[in-house]
Amino acid sequence: MIPAPFDYEVAESVDHARELLGSREEAKALAGGHSLLPLLRLRVVRPSLLVDIGRIDGLSYARDAGSQLAIGALTRHHDIATSPIVQEHNPLVSYAAGLIGDPQVRHRGTIGGSLAHGDPASDLPAVMLALDAEIDVAGADGVRTVKADAFFRGAFETAVLPGELVTEIRVPKLSGEHIWSYLKFRRRAQDWATVGVVAVARRNGCVSEPAIALVSMGATPLRAPVAEAAWAAGDDPGAVADDGTDPPSDTNGTGEFRRHLAQVLVRRAVEQAGGDR
Ligand code: FAD
């Protein structure tokens, strides 16, 4: 289908983008376009103005920020997957980015777009939740930092308000003590996850600070606190992996199938994280 008519403006800076986005109630930012354009074509969204943020300088980077790794909102999935600095300091993020869609999607899609879109089937939101990431959002009153656990509010609903822009994402650097895994079950290589599981923890004799996050098991990416406690206690986290979840039923699988998958994948993810790489 052809999108409903809209105006188009190119933003030259973050401030310019905020100004343009704030100028109309129905304005939307356009980054890689790989989630927004399909919605426009289906006329699920009908913005009166598209603000192209893709050409703003200085929002595509990955840099050392002390104990954290900072990633610019316009950094494309491919660049995250192949960035030496991300691979060195947080290989979980680069690995998960490399599993998104197909090469075309990874060369256009951005981390900021993926988080702001708030699709519970996307990979990076769950990774950010497991890592307790910080997300900078620029608005009329300046930049505020939102923790990942407060960022995802519902299906396709995030803490980003009209007129605001995600500018930077920060994740902790993983040390030699960290163990991690990301497992994504999908029918075809380029598909979204039917269920995905992120597992990360510290291991220094015993497992501490366990984090398990689930993709496609509810309206938002979800932490699995009961499974995390079981992992730390040396019990089977798979048996309780779907506690507190509300998985959807769709063409990829029923909710019941997803619950089963979550149990199997959490068990495997924890095993894989604990194994030698
Ligand atoms: P856009 O499509 O440009 O924007 C998406 C939404 O976010 C819009 O509402 C836009 O206004 C808003 N937005 C964008 N950037 C910002 C910003 N900086 N600040 C505030 N709001 C912003 N994703 C996965 O995780 N896993 C997959 O397996 C996967 N497979 C895919 C397969 C296909 C065929 C396609 C088309 C997409 C797939 N995706 C997948 C989604 C892909 O990762 C998208 O690129 C991503 O979700 C959105 O990023 P974008 O830069 O394209 O955002």
Short mmCIF file of C-alpha atoms and ligand atoms in Angstrom, two decimals:
data_model
loop_
_atom_site.label_atom_id
_atom_site.label_comp_id
_atom_site.label_asym_id
_atom_site.label_seq_id
_atom_site.Cartn_x
_atom_site.Cartn_y
_atom_site.Cartn_z
CA MET A 1 0.00 0.00 0.00
CA ILE A 2 1.06 3.61 -0.51
CA PRO A 3 1.60 5.67 2.67
CA ALA A 4 -0.76 8.51 3.51
CA PRO A 5 0.68 11.91 2.48
CA PHE A 6 3.28 13.45 4.83
CA ASP A 7 5.74 16.32 4.84
CA TYR A 8 9.45 15.54 5.01
CA GLU A 9 12.23 17.54 6.67
CA VAL A 10 15.91 16.72 7.14
CA ALA A 11 17.25 17.49 10.63
CA GLU A 12 20.79 18.87 10.75
CA SER A 13 21.37 18.57 14.48
CA VAL A 14 19.76 17.11 17.60
CA ASP A 15 18.35 20.53 18.49
CA HIS A 16 16.99 20.99 14.97
CA ALA A 17 15.37 17.55 15.13
CA ARG A 18 13.75 18.33 18.48
CA GLU A 19 12.48 21.63 17.11
CA LEU A 20 10.98 19.96 14.04
CA LEU A 21 9.50 17.09 16.07
CA GLY A 22 7.99 19.57 18.53
CA SER A 23 6.46 21.65 15.74
CA ARG A 24 3.62 19.19 15.08
CA GLU A 25 1.73 16.72 17.20
CA GLU A 26 1.86 14.03 14.53
CA ALA A 27 5.59 14.32 13.70
CA LYS A 28 7.81 11.22 13.74
CA ALA A 29 11.56 10.69 13.59
CA LEU A 30 12.89 8.61 10.70
CA ALA A 31 16.18 6.79 11.36
CA GLY A 32 16.88 3.60 9.38
CA GLY A 33 13.21 3.36 8.38
CA HIS A 34 13.14 -0.42 8.68
CA SER A 35 10.33 -0.45 11.24
CA LEU A 36 8.65 2.86 10.43
CA LEU A 37 8.32 2.49 6.64
CA PRO A 38 6.40 -0.83 6.78
CA LEU A 39 3.98 0.79 9.25
CA LEU A 40 3.56 3.81 6.97
CA ARG A 41 2.84 1.58 4.01
CA LEU A 42 0.22 -0.34 5.99
CA ARG A 43 -1.16 3.03 7.16
CA VAL A 44 -0.93 1.81 10.76
CA VAL A 45 0.73 5.17 11.46
CA ARG A 46 -0.03 8.38 9.57
CA PRO A 47 2.42 11.07 10.68
CA SER A 48 1.87 14.50 9.12
CA LEU A 49 5.65 15.13 9.23
CA LEU A 50 8.66 12.82 8.95
CA VAL A 51 11.85 14.23 10.45
CA ASP A 52 14.83 12.48 8.87
CA ILE A 53 17.44 12.21 11.65
CA GLY A 54 19.65 9.85 9.66
CA ARG A 55 22.04 12.60 8.52
CA ILE A 56 22.73 14.15 11.93
CA ASP A 57 26.50 14.14 12.44
CA GLY A 58 27.98 12.67 15.58
CA LEU A 59 25.25 10.23 16.62
CA SER A 60 26.90 7.15 15.12
CA TYR A 61 29.71 5.88 17.33
CA ALA A 62 30.81 3.38 19.95
CA ARG A 63 33.23 4.76 22.51
CA ASP A 64 34.90 3.95 25.79
CA ALA A 65 33.13 5.79 28.62
CA GLY A 66 35.08 4.59 31.67
CA SER A 67 33.28 1.64 33.21
CA GLN A 68 30.69 1.88 30.44
CA LEU A 69 30.51 1.62 26.68
CA ALA A 70 28.60 4.46 25.00
CA ILE A 71 26.81 3.88 21.70
CA GLY A 72 25.25 6.67 19.61
CA ALA A 73 21.57 6.28 18.75
CA LEU A 74 22.18 6.30 15.00
CA THR A 75 24.74 3.50 15.10
CA ARG A 76 23.62 0.79 12.71
CA HIS A 77 23.26 -2.84 13.77
CA HIS A 78 26.05 -3.89 11.36
CA ASP A 79 28.45 -1.33 12.83
CA ILE A 80 27.69 -2.54 16.37
CA ALA A 81 28.14 -6.17 15.34
CA THR A 82 31.53 -5.48 13.76
CA SER A 83 32.88 -2.71 16.03
CA PRO A 84 36.19 -3.80 17.65
CA ILE A 85 35.47 -1.65 20.72
CA VAL A 86 32.02 -3.22 21.25
CA GLN A 87 33.39 -6.70 20.61
CA GLU A 88 36.12 -6.08 23.19
CA HIS A 89 34.06 -4.44 25.95
CA ASN A 90 30.61 -5.94 25.51
CA PRO A 91 30.62 -8.93 23.15
CA LEU A 92 27.01 -9.73 24.15
CA VAL A 93 25.81 -6.54 22.45
CA SER A 94 27.84 -7.08 19.28
CA TYR A 95 26.80 -10.74 19.09
CA ALA A 96 23.07 -9.95 19.47
CA ALA A 97 23.27 -7.10 16.92
CA GLY A 98 24.75 -9.58 14.43
CA LEU A 99 21.65 -11.79 14.73
CA ILE A 100 19.18 -9.04 13.76
CA GLY A 101 17.29 -9.62 10.51
CA ASP A 102 19.42 -9.94 7.39
CA PRO A 103 22.41 -7.91 6.10
CA GLN A 104 20.15 -5.26 4.55
CA VAL A 105 18.27 -4.74 7.81
CA ARG A 106 21.54 -4.60 9.77
CA HIS A 107 23.02 -2.03 7.38
CA ARG A 108 20.02 0.33 7.73
CA GLY A 109 18.49 -0.29 11.18
CA THR A 110 19.81 1.70 14.14
CA ILE A 111 20.02 0.91 17.84
CA GLY A 112 18.10 4.09 18.73
CA GLY A 113 15.31 3.15 16.32
CA SER A 114 15.18 -0.39 17.65
CA LEU A 115 14.80 0.80 21.26
CA ALA A 116 12.41 3.69 20.51
CA HIS A 117 10.19 1.42 18.41
CA GLY A 118 9.58 -0.80 21.47
CA ASP A 119 8.79 -4.01 19.58
CA PRO A 120 8.74 -6.88 22.15
CA ALA A 121 10.07 -9.22 19.42
CA SER A 122 13.24 -7.15 18.88
CA ASP A 123 16.61 -8.39 20.09
CA LEU A 124 18.42 -5.34 21.48
CA PRO A 125 15.70 -4.18 23.92
CA ALA A 126 16.02 -7.44 25.92
CA VAL A 127 19.82 -7.20 25.82
CA MET A 128 19.60 -3.63 27.18
CA LEU A 129 17.21 -4.79 29.91
CA ALA A 130 19.55 -7.59 31.01
CA LEU A 131 22.49 -5.17 31.08
CA ASP A 132 20.62 -2.42 33.01
CA ALA A 133 21.49 -0.03 30.18
CA GLU A 134 21.08 3.73 30.44
CA ILE A 135 19.29 5.48 27.60
CA ASP A 136 19.68 9.24 27.03
CA VAL A 137 16.59 11.00 25.73
CA ALA A 138 16.84 14.61 24.52
CA GLY A 139 13.78 16.81 24.93
CA ALA A 140 12.86 20.47 25.25
CA ASP A 141 14.21 20.58 28.83
CA GLY A 142 17.55 18.96 28.01
CA VAL A 143 18.76 15.38 28.22
CA ARG A 144 17.33 12.91 30.75
CA THR A 145 18.66 9.41 31.38
CA VAL A 146 16.18 6.54 31.55
CA LYS A 147 17.17 3.11 32.86
CA ALA A 148 16.16 0.25 30.58
CA ASP A 149 13.72 -1.15 33.17
CA ALA A 150 11.73 2.11 33.00
CA PHE A 151 12.10 2.60 29.25
CA PHE A 152 9.86 -0.15 27.86
CA ARG A 153 6.29 0.59 28.96
CA GLY A 154 4.06 -1.55 26.75
CA ALA A 155 3.90 -3.05 23.28
CA PHE A 156 5.42 -0.41 20.97
CA GLU A 157 5.29 2.06 23.87
CA THR A 158 8.41 3.54 25.44
CA ALA A 159 9.48 6.41 27.68
CA VAL A 160 10.21 8.55 24.60
CA LEU A 161 7.61 11.34 24.51
CA PRO A 162 6.45 13.26 21.42
CA GLY A 163 9.16 15.72 20.40
CA GLU A 164 11.93 13.70 22.09
CA LEU A 165 14.90 11.87 20.62
CA VAL A 166 17.03 8.97 21.87
CA THR A 167 20.64 10.14 21.58
CA GLU A 168 22.91 7.68 23.40
CA ILE A 169 22.82 4.25 25.03
CA ARG A 170 25.31 3.17 27.69
CA VAL A 171 25.98 -0.40 28.78
CA PRO A 172 28.47 -1.68 31.36
CA LYS A 173 31.73 -3.10 30.14
CA LEU A 174 31.86 -6.84 30.72
CA SER A 175 34.97 -8.11 32.50
CA GLY A 176 36.74 -11.46 32.35
CA GLU A 177 34.48 -12.52 35.25
CA HIS A 178 31.33 -12.11 33.18
CA ILE A 179 29.64 -15.02 31.46
CA TRP A 180 26.93 -14.43 28.86
CA SER A 181 24.80 -15.97 26.15
CA TYR A 182 22.10 -14.89 23.71
CA LEU A 183 19.90 -17.57 22.16
CA LYS A 184 17.35 -16.70 19.51
CA PHE A 185 14.86 -19.30 18.27
CA ARG A 186 13.44 -18.44 14.83
CA ARG A 187 12.05 -20.34 11.90
CA ARG A 188 14.33 -18.79 9.27
CA ALA A 189 17.74 -17.13 9.71
CA GLN A 190 16.42 -13.61 9.01
CA ASP A 191 13.29 -13.79 11.19
CA TRP A 192 12.45 -12.06 14.45
CA ALA A 193 12.75 -14.26 17.53
CA THR A 194 9.85 -16.57 18.28
CA VAL A 195 11.52 -16.50 21.70
CA GLY A 196 14.92 -15.06 22.62
CA VAL A 197 16.88 -15.43 25.86
CA VAL A 198 19.67 -13.23 27.19
CA ALA A 199 21.69 -14.60 30.11
CA VAL A 200 24.53 -12.70 31.77
CA ALA A 201 26.16 -12.99 35.19
CA ARG A 202 29.44 -12.73 37.06
CA ARG A 203 31.20 -15.97 37.88
CA ASN A 204 33.90 -15.88 40.52
CA GLY A 205 33.62 -19.29 42.13
CA CYS A 206 29.84 -18.91 42.24
CA VAL A 207 27.33 -17.13 40.02
CA SER A 208 26.40 -13.61 41.15
CA GLU A 209 24.44 -10.69 39.67
CA PRO A 210 22.49 -13.03 37.37
CA ALA A 211 20.32 -11.39 34.71
CA ILE A 212 17.98 -13.22 32.37
CA ALA A 213 15.84 -11.30 29.88
CA LEU A 214 13.25 -12.68 27.48
CA VAL A 215 12.22 -11.66 23.95
CA SER A 216 8.63 -12.21 22.71
CA MET A 217 7.31 -13.42 26.05
CA GLY A 218 5.05 -10.43 26.80
CA ALA A 219 4.16 -6.91 25.73
CA THR A 220 7.68 -5.69 26.55
CA PRO A 221 11.05 -7.37 26.94
CA LEU A 222 10.90 -9.06 30.34
CA ARG A 223 13.36 -9.91 33.11
CA ALA A 224 12.87 -13.38 34.60
CA PRO A 225 13.62 -12.80 38.32
CA VAL A 226 12.56 -16.25 39.51
CA ALA A 227 14.83 -17.92 36.95
CA GLU A 228 17.65 -15.53 37.90
CA ALA A 229 17.34 -16.56 41.57
CA ALA A 230 17.34 -20.24 40.58
CA TRP A 231 20.49 -19.72 38.49
CA ALA A 232 22.30 -18.07 41.41
CA ALA A 233 21.15 -20.86 43.76
CA GLY A 234 22.39 -23.59 41.42
CA ASP A 235 18.82 -24.79 40.75
CA ASP A 236 17.26 -25.31 37.30
CA PRO A 237 16.34 -21.84 35.96
CA GLY A 238 14.58 -23.42 32.96
CA ALA A 239 11.83 -24.89 35.16
CA VAL A 240 10.70 -21.38 36.20
CA ALA A 241 11.71 -19.44 33.08
CA ASP A 242 8.14 -18.53 32.09
CA ASP A 243 6.99 -17.44 35.56
CA GLY A 244 5.33 -14.03 35.32
CA THR A 245 5.30 -13.97 31.51
CA ASP A 246 2.36 -13.49 29.16
CA PRO A 247 3.53 -14.78 25.77
CA PRO A 248 1.46 -13.98 22.67
CA SER A 249 -0.03 -16.52 20.27
CA ASP A 250 0.62 -15.71 16.60
CA THR A 251 1.71 -17.30 13.34
CA ASN A 252 5.13 -18.14 14.84
CA GLY A 253 3.71 -20.15 17.72
CA THR A 254 1.15 -20.35 20.48
CA GLY A 255 1.69 -18.89 23.92
CA GLU A 256 2.01 -22.43 25.26
CA PHE A 257 4.72 -23.26 22.70
CA ARG A 258 6.57 -20.07 23.66
CA ARG A 259 6.45 -21.01 27.36
CA HIS A 260 8.02 -24.37 26.51
CA LEU A 261 10.64 -22.68 24.32
CA ALA A 262 11.51 -20.22 27.09
CA GLN A 263 12.11 -23.09 29.51
CA VAL A 264 14.36 -24.96 27.08
CA LEU A 265 16.23 -21.86 25.90
CA VAL A 266 16.87 -20.48 29.40
CA ARG A 267 18.33 -23.82 30.43
CA ARG A 268 20.55 -23.87 27.33
CA ALA A 269 21.52 -20.19 27.61
CA VAL A 270 22.70 -20.66 31.18
CA GLU A 271 24.64 -23.77 30.21
CA GLN A 272 26.19 -21.99 27.24
CA ALA A 273 27.07 -18.91 29.31
CA GLY A 274 28.81 -21.09 31.89
CA GLY A 275 30.67 -23.14 29.30
CA ASP A 276 34.02 -22.28 27.73
CA ARG A 277 33.92 -20.11 24.62
P1 FAD B 1 12.92 3.52 12.15
O1 FAD B 1 12.17 2.49 11.41
O2 FAD B 1 13.42 4.69 11.38
O3 FAD B 1 12.03 4.07 13.37
C1 FAD B 1 11.32 3.18 14.21
C2 FAD B 1 10.57 4.00 15.27
O4 FAD B 1 11.48 4.58 16.18
C3 FAD B 1 9.76 5.18 14.69
O5 FAD B 1 8.64 5.37 15.49
C4 FAD B 1 10.72 6.36 14.82
O6 FAD B 1 10.01 7.59 14.92
C5 FAD B 1 11.42 6.01 16.13
N1 FAD B 1 12.82 6.46 16.21
C6 FAD B 1 13.85 6.08 15.43
N2 FAD B 1 15.00 6.58 15.89
C7 FAD B 1 14.68 7.31 16.98
C8 FAD B 1 15.44 8.09 17.89
N3 FAD B 1 16.78 8.20 17.83
N4 FAD B 1 14.79 8.73 18.90
C9 FAD B 1 13.43 8.62 19.03
N5 FAD B 1 12.66 7.90 18.19
C10 FAD B 1 13.30 7.25 17.18
N6 FAD B 1 14.74 -6.18 14.61
C11 FAD B 1 15.22 -7.05 15.51
O7 FAD B 1 15.49 -6.68 16.63
N7 FAD B 1 15.41 -8.38 15.19
C12 FAD B 1 15.14 -8.87 13.95
O8 FAD B 1 15.34 -10.06 13.71
C13 FAD B 1 14.62 -7.96 12.99
N8 FAD B 1 14.32 -8.39 11.74
C14 FAD B 1 13.84 -7.52 10.84
C15 FAD B 1 13.51 -7.98 9.56
C16 FAD B 1 13.00 -7.11 8.62
C17 FAD B 1 12.65 -7.66 7.24
C18 FAD B 1 12.81 -5.74 8.93
C19 FAD B 1 12.28 -4.77 7.90
C20 FAD B 1 13.16 -5.25 10.19
C21 FAD B 1 13.65 -6.14 11.16
N9 FAD B 1 13.97 -5.71 12.43
C22 FAD B 1 14.45 -6.61 13.36
C23 FAD B 1 13.79 -4.32 12.84
C24 FAD B 1 15.06 -3.50 12.58
O9 FAD B 1 16.03 -3.82 13.54
C25 FAD B 1 14.75 -2.01 12.64
O10 FAD B 1 15.72 -1.37 11.91
C26 FAD B 1 14.70 -1.36 13.99
O11 FAD B 1 13.78 -1.99 14.84
C27 FAD B 1 14.28 0.09 13.91
O12 FAD B 1 15.39 0.85 13.63
P2 FAD B 1 15.34 1.95 12.50
O13 FAD B 1 16.59 2.76 12.64
O14 FAD B 1 15.08 1.30 11.20
O15 FAD B 1 14.10 2.85 12.98
#
